[in-house]
Amino acid sequence: MQWFIAAVIENHILPVDICKKLIDACGDNVDLVTLAQKIIDDGLCPDVDKIQTVAEYAYNQAGGGQAPPMVFSIDNQMPPLENISGLSDQDLGKLMLQMLNAVCSISASDLHLSANSVPFLRLNLKVEKFGTHVLSAEDAYRLNTILLSPESKACFDQVKDLDFAMSVGSGNRVRCNLMEHKDGVAGTYRMIPEEIRELHSLGFPKNICDSITKMLDHNNGLILVTGPVNSGKTTTLAALVDIMNKKRKDHVVMVEDPLEIIQPSLKCNVTQREVGSHTKSFATALKGALREDPDIIVIGELRDLETIEMAITASETGHLVIGTLHTNDAASTLDRVLDVFPPSQQQQIRTMTAGSLRGIICQRLLPRKDGGLVAACELVIANIAVSNLISEGKTHQLKAVMQTGMRQGMCPMDQSVFDLFDQGIISYETTVANITNGEYLNKVQLKLATDAAAVGAGAIDRNKKKGWF
């Protein structure tokens, strides 16, 4: 069982915190088969073959020597940082890579290394201490710059800001941001998934997956993937490109800052460009892309007026354009796209967007009751009603259109959150905090009352069978 737990954590099948909850629920003396079956029965890993493979590996390893320890504390994953000043550059580089791989192994999303502070990481949306050693300004500078090339280090020393991505071994990639603040240098390291996941494995329901897949069949138009920071937009964007890469025969031009998930060329010719290394800016890359015989253009972030205007224009001229925005819902996404333009252009842009928009995927990550995160999503499919709202400037009515368009595959965010609550995946507190529609709040209260009545009736029935009544 110890070999099994170690392999499950090492292969990123389940995070450390969920493994600990499993052991707490089953007891330290649980056998391997029972534990593996519980993971499958609870829906923690839908890939039964993967669980069986790991179980067979653990069974074979069990007769070969000392079992690995049951390590569940995240602090136990942190390599020692007390002697950074005494390490050579080579040894410090190895220590930094060890730390980044440790963060990946416990399924944390971010690592923060800042001067005059202990390291922190973000695990299941919460920031937690990672170790106890306070980094001095000198140690923070060395640790955060040890993996940089001489050119990148010189650039950071001059500009005091740097964005880049790199491979850290074992198939793991990390997106990094370095900056200087009042106490010294700070680095933020975002863990990038080592594999391209399919939409259903990200938590999207089957009907939403089907609607998104149909949306990707268009040869032109604009698709927006939106959500707040730490909502999984990059992972979803990679899943969309993967779908097209497997079913279409096109040229895909991707522009990112920096390059995150690497896409191999399968049926499509996929060209990935990094802002800074391969092109000056998103707008410059987009201008160039129009002369590179593209069928599909993927923009890592629609940041400014020029980029948004060119994306809309490209979507009108025979290209399928997919881009991301930092917005909370579909209505605010459209407002963000349209309001960036001066008043004299807005009516023209509204007309262009109304004609080119194919859909909006808006998502957020919510904490699961059993640990980990689950995606809630809002899906807008552009139809005549949606186009009319955009051209008339009535985006505040979009939620009503989504309600009436659910049969066409649309899904309001409140419906997605309620479905997760109805399935027992998220808690009542999380549900109430993420629903804004009073009708759905009433449905939540009704379900609570219905469930309570069912539990009471079941208890009475069991007591009758015991002869207590």
Tab-separated table of N, CA, C and O in Angstrom, residues 112-201:
chain	number	residue	atom	x	y	z
A	112	HIS	N	6.354	30.548	-4.677
A	112	HIS	CA	6.790	31.928	-4.489
A	112	HIS	C	8.080	31.935	-3.670
A	112	HIS	O	8.103	31.440	-2.540
A	113	LEU	N	9.135	32.500	-4.245
A	113	LEU	CA	10.417	32.639	-3.557
A	113	LEU	C	10.738	34.124	-3.480
A	113	LEU	O	11.051	34.752	-4.491
A	114	SER	N	10.667	34.685	-2.286
A	114	SER	CA	10.815	36.134	-2.127
A	114	SER	C	11.825	36.459	-1.042
A	114	SER	O	11.915	35.759	-0.026
A	115	ALA	N	12.575	37.522	-1.251
A	115	ALA	CA	13.532	37.979	-0.254
A	115	ALA	C	12.830	38.345	1.047
A	115	ALA	O	11.727	38.883	1.044
A	116	ASN	N	13.475	38.022	2.167
A	116	ASN	CA	12.968	38.335	3.505
A	116	ASN	C	11.659	37.606	3.815
A	116	ASN	O	10.808	38.110	4.542
A	117	SER	N	11.496	36.406	3.266
A	117	SER	CA	10.284	35.622	3.490
A	117	SER	C	10.603	34.140	3.360
A	117	SER	O	11.559	33.755	2.669
A	118	VAL	N	9.804	33.307	4.019
A	118	VAL	CA	9.897	31.871	3.772
A	118	VAL	C	9.271	31.595	2.405
A	118	VAL	O	8.466	32.392	1.917
A	119	PRO	N	9.605	30.488	1.750
A	119	PRO	CA	8.920	30.141	0.499
A	119	PRO	C	7.434	29.857	0.755
A	119	PRO	O	7.055	29.354	1.818
A	120	PHE	N	6.615	30.189	-0.217
A	120	PHE	CA	5.190	29.886	-0.170
A	120	PHE	C	4.814	29.138	-1.440
A	120	PHE	O	5.484	29.264	-2.468
A	121	LEU	N	3.737	28.358	-1.366
A	121	LEU	CA	3.182	27.763	-2.571
A	121	LEU	C	1.668	27.872	-2.541
A	121	LEU	O	1.066	28.096	-1.492
A	122	ARG	N	1.072	27.765	-3.721
A	122	ARG	CA	-0.386	27.793	-3.837
A	122	ARG	C	-0.863	26.378	-4.110
A	122	ARG	O	-0.543	25.791	-5.145
A	123	LEU	N	-1.664	25.847	-3.175
A	123	LEU	CA	-2.180	24.493	-3.276
A	123	LEU	C	-3.695	24.544	-3.136
A	123	LEU	O	-4.212	25.009	-2.113
A	124	ASN	N	-4.410	24.112	-4.181
A	124	ASN	CA	-5.877	24.164	-4.186
A	124	ASN	C	-6.389	25.576	-3.904
A	124	ASN	O	-7.273	25.787	-3.078
A	125	LEU	N	-5.766	26.551	-4.567
A	125	LEU	CA	-6.123	27.974	-4.521
A	125	LEU	C	-5.695	28.676	-3.237
A	125	LEU	O	-5.838	29.889	-3.126
A	126	LYS	N	-5.170	27.947	-2.250
A	126	LYS	CA	-4.768	28.556	-0.989
A	126	LYS	C	-3.249	28.680	-0.929
A	126	LYS	O	-2.526	27.781	-1.339
A	127	VAL	N	-2.772	29.809	-0.394
A	127	VAL	CA	-1.335	30.032	-0.250
A	127	VAL	C	-0.875	29.474	1.095
A	127	VAL	O	-1.440	29.800	2.137
A	128	GLU	N	0.142	28.605	1.065
A	128	GLU	CA	0.642	27.964	2.279
A	128	GLU	C	2.157	28.081	2.339
A	128	GLU	O	2.831	28.132	1.307
A	129	LYS	N	2.695	28.104	3.556
A	129	LYS	CA	4.143	28.120	3.725
A	129	LYS	C	4.740	26.809	3.232
A	129	LYS	O	4.163	25.743	3.402
A	130	PHE	N	5.929	26.919	2.620
A	130	PHE	CA	6.631	25.746	2.109
A	130	PHE	C	8.028	25.753	2.719
A	130	PHE	O	8.958	26.342	2.186
A	131	GLY	N	8.162	25.132	3.876
A	131	GLY	CA	9.418	25.181	4.613
A	131	GLY	C	9.394	26.286	5.652
A	131	GLY	O	8.405	27.008	5.809
A	132	THR	N	10.504	26.435	6.364
A	132	THR	CA	10.561	27.403	7.466
A	132	THR	C	11.726	28.380	7.359
A	132	THR	O	11.818	29.310	8.155
A	133	HIS	N	12.594	28.201	6.369
A	133	HIS	CA	13.792	29.037	6.273
A	133	HIS	C	13.471	30.361	5.575
A	133	HIS	O	12.939	30.383	4.469
A	134	VAL	N	13.797	31.480	6.230
A	134	VAL	CA	13.599	32.812	5.649
A	134	VAL	C	14.761	33.109	4.699
A	134	VAL	O	15.928	33.039	5.091
A	135	LEU	N	14.449	33.445	3.458
A	135	LEU	CA	15.475	33.725	2.461
A	135	LEU	C	15.996	35.148	2.628
A	135	LEU	O	15.215	36.104	2.664
A	136	SER	N	17.308	35.291	2.712
A	136	SER	CA	17.898	36.625	2.736
A	136	SER	C	17.828	37.224	1.336
A	136	SER	O	17.530	36.520	0.354
A	137	ALA	N	18.114	38.520	1.220
A	137	ALA	CA	18.084	39.167	-0.092
A	137	ALA	C	19.102	38.533	-1.042
A	137	ALA	O	18.818	38.311	-2.228
A	138	GLU	N	20.293	38.201	-0.504
A	138	GLU	CA	21.336	37.585	-1.328
A	138	GLU	C	20.919	36.193	-1.785
A	138	GLU	O	21.088	35.815	-2.961
A	139	ASP	N	20.361	35.394	-0.851
A	139	ASP	CA	19.948	34.033	-1.197
A	139	ASP	C	18.783	34.048	-2.193
A	139	ASP	O	18.736	33.223	-3.118
A	140	ALA	N	17.838	34.974	-2.016
A	140	ALA	CA	16.699	35.059	-2.932
A	140	ALA	C	17.164	35.424	-4.338
A	140	ALA	O	16.656	34.884	-5.339
A	141	TYR	N	18.131	36.316	-4.437
A	141	TYR	CA	18.648	36.705	-5.756
A	141	TYR	C	19.333	35.518	-6.430
A	141	TYR	O	19.074	35.215	-7.603
A	142	ARG	N	20.206	34.838	-5.698
A	142	ARG	CA	20.916	33.703	-6.297
A	142	ARG	C	19.958	32.590	-6.699
A	142	ARG	O	20.064	32.022	-7.796
A	143	LEU	N	19.008	32.282	-5.813
A	143	LEU	CA	18.086	31.181	-6.069
A	143	LEU	C	17.203	31.473	-7.286
A	143	LEU	O	16.957	30.592	-8.122
A	144	ASN	N	16.729	32.708	-7.403
A	144	ASN	CA	15.814	33.052	-8.490
A	144	ASN	C	16.504	33.264	-9.835
A	144	ASN	O	15.834	33.249	-10.875
A	145	THR	N	17.798	33.480	-9.821
A	145	THR	CA	18.498	33.745	-11.083
A	145	THR	C	19.454	32.626	-11.481
A	145	THR	O	20.085	32.720	-12.535
A	146	ILE	N	19.557	31.585	-10.670
A	146	ILE	CA	20.572	30.557	-10.904
A	146	ILE	C	20.332	29.790	-12.209
A	146	ILE	O	21.274	29.307	-12.843
A	147	LEU	N	19.076	29.681	-12.656
A	147	LEU	CA	18.778	28.911	-13.866
A	147	LEU	C	18.727	29.775	-15.123
A	147	LEU	O	18.445	29.274	-16.205
A	148	LEU	N	19.000	31.080	-14.982
A	148	LEU	CA	18.958	31.978	-16.133
A	148	LEU	C	20.234	31.890	-16.958
A	148	LEU	O	21.320	31.642	-16.432
A	149	SER	N	20.084	32.125	-18.245
A	149	SER	CA	21.261	32.275	-19.103
A	149	SER	C	21.922	33.616	-18.784
A	149	SER	O	21.272	34.512	-18.226
A	150	PRO	N	23.196	33.805	-19.120
A	150	PRO	CA	23.844	35.093	-18.855
A	150	PRO	C	23.100	36.265	-19.493
A	150	PRO	O	23.010	37.351	-18.905
A	151	GLU	N	22.538	36.057	-20.703
A	151	GLU	CA	21.818	37.132	-21.383
A	151	GLU	C	20.532	37.487	-20.622
A	151	GLU	O	20.211	38.674	-20.437
A	152	SER	N	19.792	36.459	-20.183
A	152	SER	CA	18.548	36.702	-19.452
A	152	SER	C	18.822	37.354	-18.102
A	152	SER	O	18.083	38.240	-17.661
A	153	LYS	N	19.897	36.930	-17.454
A	153	LYS	CA	20.248	37.512	-16.158
A	153	LYS	C	20.611	38.990	-16.314
A	153	LYS	O	20.210	39.840	-15.507
A	154	ALA	N	21.356	39.316	-17.359
A	154	ALA	CA	21.722	40.710	-17.608
A	154	ALA	C	20.478	41.544	-17.913
A	154	ALA	O	20.366	42.698	-17.464
A	155	CYS	N	19.531	40.956	-18.643
A	155	CYS	CA	18.287	41.665	-18.964
A	155	CYS	C	17.492	41.943	-17.686
A	155	CYS	O	16.979	43.053	-17.495
A	156	PHE	N	17.422	40.941	-16.796
A	156	PHE	CA	16.684	41.140	-15.543
A	156	PHE	C	17.367	42.192	-14.670
A	156	PHE	O	16.704	43.050	-14.077
A	157	ASP	N	18.680	42.144	-14.586
A	157	ASP	CA	19.410	43.126	-13.773
A	157	ASP	C	19.157	44.554	-14.256
A	157	ASP	O	19.140	45.498	-13.451
A	158	GLN	N	18.934	44.705	-15.557
A	158	GLN	CA	18.712	46.031	-16.109
A	158	GLN	C	17.255	46.478	-15.998
A	158	GLN	O	16.964	47.594	-15.569
A	159	VAL	N	16.316	45.586	-16.346
A	159	VAL	CA	14.903	45.957	-16.429
A	159	VAL	C	14.169	45.737	-15.103
A	159	VAL	O	13.168	46.393	-14.815
A	160	LYS	N	14.656	44.786	-14.276
A	160	LYS	CA	14.058	44.438	-12.979
A	160	LYS	C	12.746	43.654	-13.114
A	160	LYS	O	12.036	43.458	-12.130
A	161	ASP	N	12.401	43.208	-14.319
A	161	ASP	CA	11.254	42.339	-14.565
A	161	ASP	C	11.637	41.346	-15.641
A	161	ASP	O	12.348	41.697	-16.595
A	162	LEU	N	11.134	40.100	-15.517
A	162	LEU	CA	11.453	39.097	-16.532
A	162	LEU	C	10.389	38.009	-16.522
A	162	LEU	O	10.028	37.488	-15.463
A	163	ASP	N	9.873	37.670	-17.709
A	163	ASP	CA	8.956	36.544	-17.900
A	163	ASP	C	9.630	35.525	-18.787
A	163	ASP	O	10.187	35.878	-19.835
A	164	PHE	N	9.554	34.249	-18.415
A	164	PHE	CA	10.132	33.192	-19.247
A	164	PHE	C	9.528	31.857	-18.824
A	164	PHE	O	8.829	31.765	-17.807
A	165	ALA	N	9.758	30.835	-19.617
A	165	ALA	CA	9.328	29.475	-19.287
A	165	ALA	C	10.493	28.533	-19.538
A	165	ALA	O	11.367	28.821	-20.364
A	166	MET	N	10.508	27.418	-18.828
A	166	MET	CA	11.619	26.485	-18.988
A	166	MET	C	11.185	25.081	-18.589
A	166	MET	O	10.181	24.887	-17.886
A	167	SER	N	11.950	24.099	-19.068
A	167	SER	CA	11.755	22.711	-18.667
A	167	SER	C	12.615	22.434	-17.448
A	167	SER	O	13.756	22.910	-17.365
A	168	VAL	N	12.064	21.699	-16.478
A	168	VAL	CA	12.819	21.413	-15.249
A	168	VAL	C	13.040	19.912	-15.070
A	168	VAL	O	13.283	19.432	-13.975
A	169	GLY	N	12.933	19.152	-16.167
A	169	GLY	CA	13.177	17.717	-16.092
A	169	GLY	C	11.928	16.950	-15.722
A	169	GLY	O	10.925	17.506	-15.276
A	170	SER	N	11.964	15.639	-15.933
A	170	SER	CA	10.852	14.731	-15.623
A	170	SER	C	9.574	15.127	-16.358
A	170	SER	O	8.469	14.862	-15.895
A	171	GLY	N	9.722	15.800	-17.509
A	171	GLY	CA	8.558	16.213	-18.291
A	171	GLY	C	7.870	17.458	-17.777
A	171	GLY	O	6.875	17.900	-18.346
A	172	ASN	N	8.369	18.056	-16.689
A	172	ASN	CA	7.722	19.234	-16.104
A	172	ASN	C	8.231	20.524	-16.745
A	172	ASN	O	9.410	20.659	-17.041
A	173	ARG	N	7.303	21.475	-16.941
A	173	ARG	CA	7.659	22.807	-17.409
A	173	ARG	C	7.126	23.829	-16.415
A	173	ARG	O	6.140	23.588	-15.716
A	174	VAL	N	7.789	24.981	-16.365
A	174	VAL	CA	7.440	26.014	-15.398
A	174	VAL	C	7.432	27.365	-16.100
A	174	VAL	O	8.336	27.669	-16.887
A	175	ARG	N	6.392	28.164	-15.842
A	175	ARG	CA	6.352	29.555	-16.300
A	175	ARG	C	6.801	30.439	-15.149
A	175	ARG	O	6.302	30.300	-14.030
A	176	CYS	N	7.743	31.343	-15.406
A	176	CYS	CA	8.381	32.097	-14.322
A	176	CYS	C	8.229	33.602	-14.528
A	176	CYS	O	8.253	34.090	-15.658
A	177	ASN	N	8.090	34.299	-13.423
A	177	ASN	CA	8.137	35.760	-13.436
A	177	ASN	C	9.065	36.216	-12.321
A	177	ASN	O	8.877	35.837	-11.164
A	178	LEU	N	10.062	36.999	-12.669
A	178	LEU	CA	10.971	37.580	-11.680
A	178	LEU	C	10.732	39.074	-11.600
A	178	LEU	O	10.483	39.729	-12.618
A	179	MET	N	10.802	39.607	-10.402
A	179	MET	CA	10.655	41.054	-10.224
A	179	MET	C	11.409	41.466	-8.972
A	179	MET	O	11.793	40.630	-8.158
A	180	GLU	N	11.638	42.784	-8.850
A	180	GLU	CA	12.311	43.313	-7.668
A	180	GLU	C	11.324	44.136	-6.855
A	180	GLU	O	10.532	44.901	-7.408
A	181	HIS	N	11.352	43.966	-5.529
A	181	HIS	CA	10.455	44.725	-4.650
A	181	HIS	C	11.285	45.318	-3.509
A	181	HIS	O	12.514	45.297	-3.545
A	182	LYS	N	10.639	45.843	-2.483
A	182	LYS	CA	11.324	46.615	-1.455
A	182	LYS	C	12.382	45.821	-0.698
A	182	LYS	O	13.351	46.390	-0.200
A	183	ASP	N	12.190	44.482	-0.601
A	183	ASP	CA	13.131	43.664	0.166
A	183	ASP	C	14.176	42.971	-0.695
A	183	ASP	O	15.099	42.361	-0.171
A	184	GLY	N	13.986	43.010	-2.007
A	184	GLY	CA	14.918	42.305	-2.882
A	184	GLY	C	14.185	41.669	-4.051
A	184	GLY	O	13.169	42.175	-4.531
A	185	VAL	N	14.684	40.513	-4.487
A	185	VAL	CA	14.140	39.831	-5.666
A	185	VAL	C	13.083	38.820	-5.241
A	185	VAL	O	13.224	38.150	-4.208
A	186	ALA	N	12.022	38.701	-6.038
A	186	ALA	CA	10.983	37.694	-5.815
A	186	ALA	C	10.710	36.968	-7.125
A	186	ALA	O	10.730	37.574	-8.204
A	187	GLY	N	10.458	35.686	-7.029
A	187	GLY	CA	10.137	34.878	-8.207
A	187	GLY	C	8.841	34.121	-7.996
A	187	GLY	O	8.591	33.587	-6.911
A	188	THR	N	7.999	34.086	-9.024
A	188	THR	CA	6.769	33.303	-8.999
A	188	THR	C	6.863	32.252	-10.092
A	188	THR	O	7.121	32.585	-11.262
A	189	TYR	N	6.639	31.005	-9.737
A	189	TYR	CA	6.829	29.877	-10.652
A	189	TYR	C	5.504	29.129	-10.796
A	189	TYR	O	5.013	28.537	-9.833
A	190	ARG	N	4.910	29.184	-11.992
A	190	ARG	CA	3.648	28.503	-12.274
A	190	ARG	C	3.950	27.132	-12.901
A	190	ARG	O	4.636	27.033	-13.906
A	191	MET	N	3.425	26.075	-12.287
A	191	MET	CA	3.642	24.736	-12.793
A	191	MET	C	2.760	24.484	-14.021
A	191	MET	O	1.544	24.689	-13.968
A	192	ILE	N	3.355	24.059	-15.111
A	192	ILE	CA	2.629	23.805	-16.352
A	192	ILE	C	2.385	22.304	-16.473
A	192	ILE	O	3.308	21.507	-16.289
A	193	PRO	N	1.162	21.890	-16.772
A	193	PRO	CA	0.891	20.442	-16.897
A	193	PRO	C	1.821	19.804	-17.913
A	193	PRO	O	2.081	20.377	-18.977
A	194	GLU	N	2.309	18.612	-17.590
A	194	GLU	CA	3.253	17.957	-18.484
A	194	GLU	C	2.561	17.261	-19.645
A	194	GLU	O	3.190	16.892	-20.627
A	195	GLU	N	1.247	17.080	-19.572
A	195	GLU	CA	0.530	16.446	-20.661
A	195	GLU	C	-0.676	17.288	-21.043
A	195	GLU	O	-1.212	18.035	-20.233
A	196	ILE	N	-1.069	17.176	-22.306
A	196	ILE	CA	-2.252	17.885	-22.790
A	196	ILE	C	-3.472	17.056	-22.430
A	196	ILE	O	-3.630	15.934	-22.896
A	197	ARG	N	-4.321	17.607	-21.582
A	197	ARG	CA	-5.483	16.862	-21.113
A	197	ARG	C	-6.699	17.130	-21.984
A	197	ARG	O	-6.839	18.198	-22.581
A	198	GLU	N	-7.589	16.143	-22.054
A	198	GLU	CA	-8.818	16.307	-22.825
A	198	GLU	C	-9.849	17.059	-21.992
A	198	GLU	O	-9.776	17.102	-20.760
A	199	LEU	N	-10.837	17.640	-22.679
A	199	LEU	CA	-11.808	18.485	-21.995
A	199	LEU	C	-12.538	17.749	-20.879
A	199	LEU	O	-12.734	18.282	-19.784
A	200	HIS	N	-12.948	16.507	-21.144
A	200	HIS	CA	-13.718	15.787	-20.115
A	200	HIS	C	-12.882	15.506	-18.876
A	200	HIS	O	-13.388	15.495	-17.753
A	201	SER	N	-11.568	15.324	-19.051
A	201	SER	CA	-10.714	15.071	-17.896
A	201	SER	C	-10.464	16.346	-17.089
A	201	SER	O	-10.023	16.283	-15.950
